[in-house]
Amino acid sequence: MTVTTDSLRTWCKTILSGDAENSSRALADYLGAIPKLDSLADLPAGTSVLVRGDVDAKPGKDVGDGDIRLRSMKETLQFGIERGWKQIVFGHRGREKDETLAKVAKRIGQILGSDVPLVADWMDESGTVSDDLRTKVENAAPGAVLMLENTRQYDLERVLWKKSPDDFDGMDDELGRLATLANEMAAKVATVYVNEAFSAGSLDASSVVIPAAMERVALGSYVASEFSGPVNECLDAQMVVFSGIKTDKLDDLEAIMSRGKVKLVLGAGVLGMALKKGFVESHGGSFSLGAAENPEYSDAPFYVSPDRVEQAKRIIADGKDNGVKFALPVDVMLEQGEIVTELGPDQAQFDIGPSSSELYEEQIAEFIEDTQPGDPNNRVVVFYNGVFGKFEEEKFAGGTKRFITQLDVLQQAGADVYVGGGEGGKAVEKYLGADKIAHLFTAGGTVLNALGSEPVPYLVALRLAASRS
């Protein structure tokens, strides 16, 4: 399907506006509209298939070490190998242009038991795909798997980052080059596209633009199973634990609470402190967030704007109306280790304090008593995202380490505990073990998107592509 600058403008606006023609579209609507991998079973041997892969990994010495995302792709790649497809895997490694996928290609080869050559310099900033890549694909044997070098080595891959729907009327040059890329990939590489990159939630061209030129698209086995299984289960979470330094998670929390299932919100980090300020001010008091509310730090990720405080007040009010309990920090640790109950003007928190840990444990015990997760007729779901402090430094890891044991308490009591990826996932692996909970996601951001107020961009793109096919 030929992509034009104007058609791509409409396409991108739809993706960035969250599928505006149906802003209330639920996750199940996307999953129902996007074909699954087995829908491509009729493709003959020798067919070229683009696989947007979850290749952002740091493989360790042996298979099973640092390659969980790569191993998640095995079933999909094996499906194509058995049918004799020529699969071209592509994706990014980190955010830097000089990161390479050489070790990733080698590890996927080890996982599959076959050679996976890496193709470098496969396109340029005009969006033109190299003839060398076309030749390599044409000459590849049926069942071969190739990998393209880090997509983020090209600025064009990231041109949609931080864009809004209103930006596209002045983007003819960028949209023209993106359209060229989509058309060139279809003409020179493949017209079939599989997304097996669960964590690829950014507005990368490889995830949201190239599907516009594809004749057929599908969700990979792992991505489809994650969304239809664990992610879907988390939509019914009765307890949510939100922490971290980015207050945009308040959007996701508000959306999750709007479903009317949440009974307990446990907040920590800057996000928890924003909720605490909203709670205190809603009851006529005052509360300082220290450096986090200082306009001098307005460009810092930990900054809490006045709008976010107002949002926190709204969340608290809505929760009160719906019987939601909030467990919020009552003390925090400063950089030098001092425990305080409120921050001074230039102070910042680096962990929660012991009284906050005690409060969380009390609230969890009450939650277990109230919900009775051990009752086989009463399914209880808990979703945990983020860490409670700068846990990568041991002196600030105490709050997170202590709380992780409570996830085990909840699971042992009969609740199903789901943990987002990122730092929260690392903490669970370090202090508890992924086998002690119901499920550990490989991508926290994607899960928050799916549970929150905005759809996952690549799901919107795939639905649009599927509806045209």
PDB file of C-alpha atoms in Angstrom, residues 328-458:
ATOM      1  CA  LEU A 328       0.884   7.400  51.501  1.00  0.00           C
ATOM      2  CA  PRO A 329       4.333   8.233  52.947  1.00  0.00           C
ATOM      3  CA  VAL A 330       4.499   9.535  56.511  1.00  0.00           C
ATOM      4  CA  ASP A 331       8.287   9.901  56.583  1.00  0.00           C
ATOM      5  CA  VAL A 332      11.169   9.966  54.112  1.00  0.00           C
ATOM      6  CA  MET A 333      14.939   9.633  54.096  1.00  0.00           C
ATOM      7  CA  LEU A 334      17.160  12.504  53.019  1.00  0.00           C
ATOM      8  CA  GLU A 335      20.452  12.173  51.154  1.00  0.00           C
ATOM      9  CA  GLN A 336      22.513  12.086  54.378  1.00  0.00           C
ATOM     10  CA  GLY A 337      20.278   9.421  55.909  1.00  0.00           C
ATOM     11  CA  GLU A 338      18.176  11.682  58.137  1.00  0.00           C
ATOM     12  CA  ILE A 339      14.525  10.694  58.542  1.00  0.00           C
ATOM     13  CA  VAL A 340      12.007  13.540  58.331  1.00  0.00           C
ATOM     14  CA  THR A 341       8.217  13.796  58.204  1.00  0.00           C
ATOM     15  CA  GLU A 342       8.197  16.803  55.870  1.00  0.00           C
ATOM     16  CA  LEU A 343      10.687  18.220  53.398  1.00  0.00           C
ATOM     17  CA  GLY A 344      12.350  21.609  53.665  1.00  0.00           C
ATOM     18  CA  PRO A 345      12.394  23.988  50.659  1.00  0.00           C
ATOM     19  CA  ASP A 346      15.514  22.522  49.020  1.00  0.00           C
ATOM     20  CA  GLN A 347      15.382  18.986  50.376  1.00  0.00           C
ATOM     21  CA  ALA A 348      14.735  15.860  48.344  1.00  0.00           C
ATOM     22  CA  GLN A 349      13.730  12.359  49.350  1.00  0.00           C
ATOM     23  CA  PHE A 350      15.925   9.367  48.551  1.00  0.00           C
ATOM     24  CA  ASP A 351      13.848   6.633  50.214  1.00  0.00           C
ATOM     25  CA  ILE A 352      10.810   6.180  52.403  1.00  0.00           C
ATOM     26  CA  GLY A 353      11.266   6.046  56.160  1.00  0.00           C
ATOM     27  CA  PRO A 354      10.525   3.175  58.582  1.00  0.00           C
ATOM     28  CA  SER A 355       7.168   4.568  59.692  1.00  0.00           C
ATOM     29  CA  SER A 356       5.997   4.552  56.060  1.00  0.00           C
ATOM     30  CA  SER A 357       7.041   0.907  55.755  1.00  0.00           C
ATOM     31  CA  GLU A 358       5.070   0.063  58.884  1.00  0.00           C
ATOM     32  CA  LEU A 359       2.016   1.877  57.545  1.00  0.00           C
ATOM     33  CA  TYR A 360       2.165  -0.022  54.255  1.00  0.00           C
ATOM     34  CA  GLU A 361       2.421  -3.344  56.063  1.00  0.00           C
ATOM     35  CA  GLU A 362      -0.580  -2.484  58.242  1.00  0.00           C
ATOM     36  CA  GLN A 363      -2.632  -1.463  55.216  1.00  0.00           C
ATOM     37  CA  ILE A 364      -1.723  -4.640  53.353  1.00  0.00           C
ATOM     38  CA  ALA A 365      -2.749  -6.749  56.337  1.00  0.00           C
ATOM     39  CA  GLU A 366      -6.102  -4.926  56.400  1.00  0.00           C
ATOM     40  CA  PHE A 367      -6.466  -5.387  52.640  1.00  0.00           C
ATOM     41  CA  ILE A 368      -5.934  -9.125  52.968  1.00  0.00           C
ATOM     42  CA  GLU A 369      -8.464  -9.267  55.796  1.00  0.00           C
ATOM     43  CA  ASP A 370     -11.025  -7.256  53.818  1.00  0.00           C
ATOM     44  CA  THR A 371     -10.662  -9.011  50.460  1.00  0.00           C
ATOM     45  CA  GLN A 372      -9.961 -12.606  51.594  1.00  0.00           C
ATOM     46  CA  PRO A 373      -7.779 -13.571  48.606  1.00  0.00           C
ATOM     47  CA  GLY A 374      -7.491 -17.129  49.907  1.00  0.00           C
ATOM     48  CA  ASP A 375     -11.159 -17.754  49.099  1.00  0.00           C
ATOM     49  CA  PRO A 376     -11.183 -19.771  45.826  1.00  0.00           C
ATOM     50  CA  ASN A 377     -14.340 -17.925  44.779  1.00  0.00           C
ATOM     51  CA  ASN A 378     -12.774 -14.507  45.268  1.00  0.00           C
ATOM     52  CA  ARG A 379      -9.969 -13.597  42.871  1.00  0.00           C
ATOM     53  CA  VAL A 380      -7.766 -10.744  44.100  1.00  0.00           C
ATOM     54  CA  VAL A 381      -5.285  -8.986  41.791  1.00  0.00           C
ATOM     55  CA  VAL A 382      -2.429  -6.698  42.860  1.00  0.00           C
ATOM     56  CA  PHE A 383      -0.395  -4.553  40.453  1.00  0.00           C
ATOM     57  CA  TYR A 384       2.981  -3.140  41.513  1.00  0.00           C
ATOM     58  CA  ASN A 385       5.039  -0.594  39.564  1.00  0.00           C
ATOM     59  CA  GLY A 386       8.179   1.356  40.512  1.00  0.00           C
ATOM     60  CA  VAL A 387      10.573   1.447  43.459  1.00  0.00           C
ATOM     61  CA  PHE A 388      10.434   3.497  46.651  1.00  0.00           C
ATOM     62  CA  GLY A 389      13.747   5.313  46.456  1.00  0.00           C
ATOM     63  CA  LYS A 390      17.136   5.415  44.788  1.00  0.00           C
ATOM     64  CA  PHE A 391      17.378   1.701  45.376  1.00  0.00           C
ATOM     65  CA  GLU A 392      20.387   1.189  43.114  1.00  0.00           C
ATOM     66  CA  GLU A 393      22.389   2.627  46.028  1.00  0.00           C
ATOM     67  CA  GLU A 394      22.304   0.271  49.007  1.00  0.00           C
ATOM     68  CA  LYS A 395      21.792   2.989  51.627  1.00  0.00           C
ATOM     69  CA  PHE A 396      18.571   4.023  49.868  1.00  0.00           C
ATOM     70  CA  ALA A 397      17.306   0.509  49.114  1.00  0.00           C
ATOM     71  CA  GLY A 398      15.797  -0.256  52.517  1.00  0.00           C
ATOM     72  CA  GLY A 399      12.240   0.855  51.793  1.00  0.00           C
ATOM     73  CA  THR A 400      12.024  -1.038  48.518  1.00  0.00           C
ATOM     74  CA  LYS A 401      13.681  -4.163  49.930  1.00  0.00           C
ATOM     75  CA  ARG A 402      11.339  -4.246  52.913  1.00  0.00           C
ATOM     76  CA  PHE A 403       8.260  -3.738  50.780  1.00  0.00           C
ATOM     77  CA  ILE A 404       9.138  -6.458  48.286  1.00  0.00           C
ATOM     78  CA  THR A 405       8.628  -9.006  51.077  1.00  0.00           C
ATOM     79  CA  GLN A 406       5.022  -7.816  51.251  1.00  0.00           C
ATOM     80  CA  LEU A 407       4.471  -8.964  47.685  1.00  0.00           C
ATOM     81  CA  ASP A 408       5.332 -12.449  48.906  1.00  0.00           C
ATOM     82  CA  VAL A 409       2.881 -12.000  51.798  1.00  0.00           C
ATOM     83  CA  LEU A 410       0.148 -11.059  49.340  1.00  0.00           C
ATOM     84  CA  GLN A 411       0.920 -13.945  46.998  1.00  0.00           C
ATOM     85  CA  GLN A 412       1.050 -16.420  49.859  1.00  0.00           C
ATOM     86  CA  ALA A 413      -2.313 -15.123  51.074  1.00  0.00           C
ATOM     87  CA  GLY A 414      -3.819 -16.054  47.717  1.00  0.00           C
ATOM     88  CA  ALA A 415      -3.608 -12.817  45.731  1.00  0.00           C
ATOM     89  CA  ASP A 416      -2.209 -12.765  42.197  1.00  0.00           C
ATOM     90  CA  VAL A 417       0.661 -10.257  42.170  1.00  0.00           C
ATOM     91  CA  TYR A 418       1.682  -8.703  38.857  1.00  0.00           C
ATOM     92  CA  VAL A 419       4.812  -6.573  38.626  1.00  0.00           C
ATOM     93  CA  GLY A 420       5.675  -4.041  35.922  1.00  0.00           C
ATOM     94  CA  GLY A 421       9.131  -4.184  34.357  1.00  0.00           C
ATOM     95  CA  GLY A 422      11.884  -1.629  34.798  1.00  0.00           C
ATOM     96  CA  GLU A 423      13.275  -0.936  38.246  1.00  0.00           C
ATOM     97  CA  GLY A 424      10.346  -2.553  40.035  1.00  0.00           C
ATOM     98  CA  GLY A 425      11.008  -5.768  38.144  1.00  0.00           C
ATOM     99  CA  LYS A 426      14.721  -5.587  38.943  1.00  0.00           C
ATOM    100  CA  ALA A 427      13.906  -5.167  42.628  1.00  0.00           C
ATOM    101  CA  VAL A 428      11.633  -8.211  42.609  1.00  0.00           C
ATOM    102  CA  GLU A 429      14.281 -10.324  40.896  1.00  0.00           C
ATOM    103  CA  LYS A 430      16.938  -9.106  43.339  1.00  0.00           C
ATOM    104  CA  TYR A 431      15.052  -9.370  46.622  1.00  0.00           C
ATOM    105  CA  LEU A 432      12.370 -12.008  46.031  1.00  0.00           C
ATOM    106  CA  GLY A 433      12.530 -13.880  42.740  1.00  0.00           C
ATOM    107  CA  ALA A 434      10.123 -13.728  39.824  1.00  0.00           C
ATOM    108  CA  ASP A 435       8.916 -17.251  40.588  1.00  0.00           C
ATOM    109  CA  LYS A 436       7.366 -16.022  43.855  1.00  0.00           C
ATOM    110  CA  ILE A 437       4.738 -13.846  42.125  1.00  0.00           C
ATOM    111  CA  ALA A 438       2.055 -14.444  39.510  1.00  0.00           C
ATOM    112  CA  HIS A 439       3.835 -12.613  36.685  1.00  0.00           C
ATOM    113  CA  LEU A 440       6.728 -10.249  36.002  1.00  0.00           C
ATOM    114  CA  PHE A 441       6.288  -8.113  32.909  1.00  0.00           C
ATOM    115  CA  THR A 442       9.254  -7.395  30.660  1.00  0.00           C
ATOM    116  CA  ALA A 443       8.049  -3.852  29.957  1.00  0.00           C
ATOM    117  CA  GLY A 444       6.607  -1.586  32.625  1.00  0.00           C
ATOM    118  CA  GLY A 445       5.913   1.387  30.339  1.00  0.00           C
ATOM    119  CA  THR A 446       3.878  -0.631  27.872  1.00  0.00           C
ATOM    120  CA  VAL A 447       1.809  -2.131  30.675  1.00  0.00           C
ATOM    121  CA  LEU A 448       1.089   1.312  32.131  1.00  0.00           C
ATOM    122  CA  ASN A 449      -0.003   2.490  28.671  1.00  0.00           C
ATOM    123  CA  ALA A 450      -2.357  -0.450  28.314  1.00  0.00           C
ATOM    124  CA  LEU A 451      -3.789  -0.020  31.806  1.00  0.00           C
ATOM    125  CA  GLY A 452      -3.804   3.762  31.696  1.00  0.00           C
ATOM    126  CA  SER A 453      -5.503   6.524  29.794  1.00  0.00           C
ATOM    127  CA  GLU A 454      -3.826   6.147  26.392  1.00  0.00           C
ATOM    128  CA  PRO A 455      -3.568   3.098  24.114  1.00  0.00           C
ATOM    129  CA  VAL A 456      -0.220   1.574  23.224  1.00  0.00           C
ATOM    130  CA  PRO A 457       0.893   3.354  20.007  1.00  0.00           C
ATOM    131  CA  TYR A 458       1.843   0.208  18.113  1.00  0.00           C
TER     132      TYR A 458
END
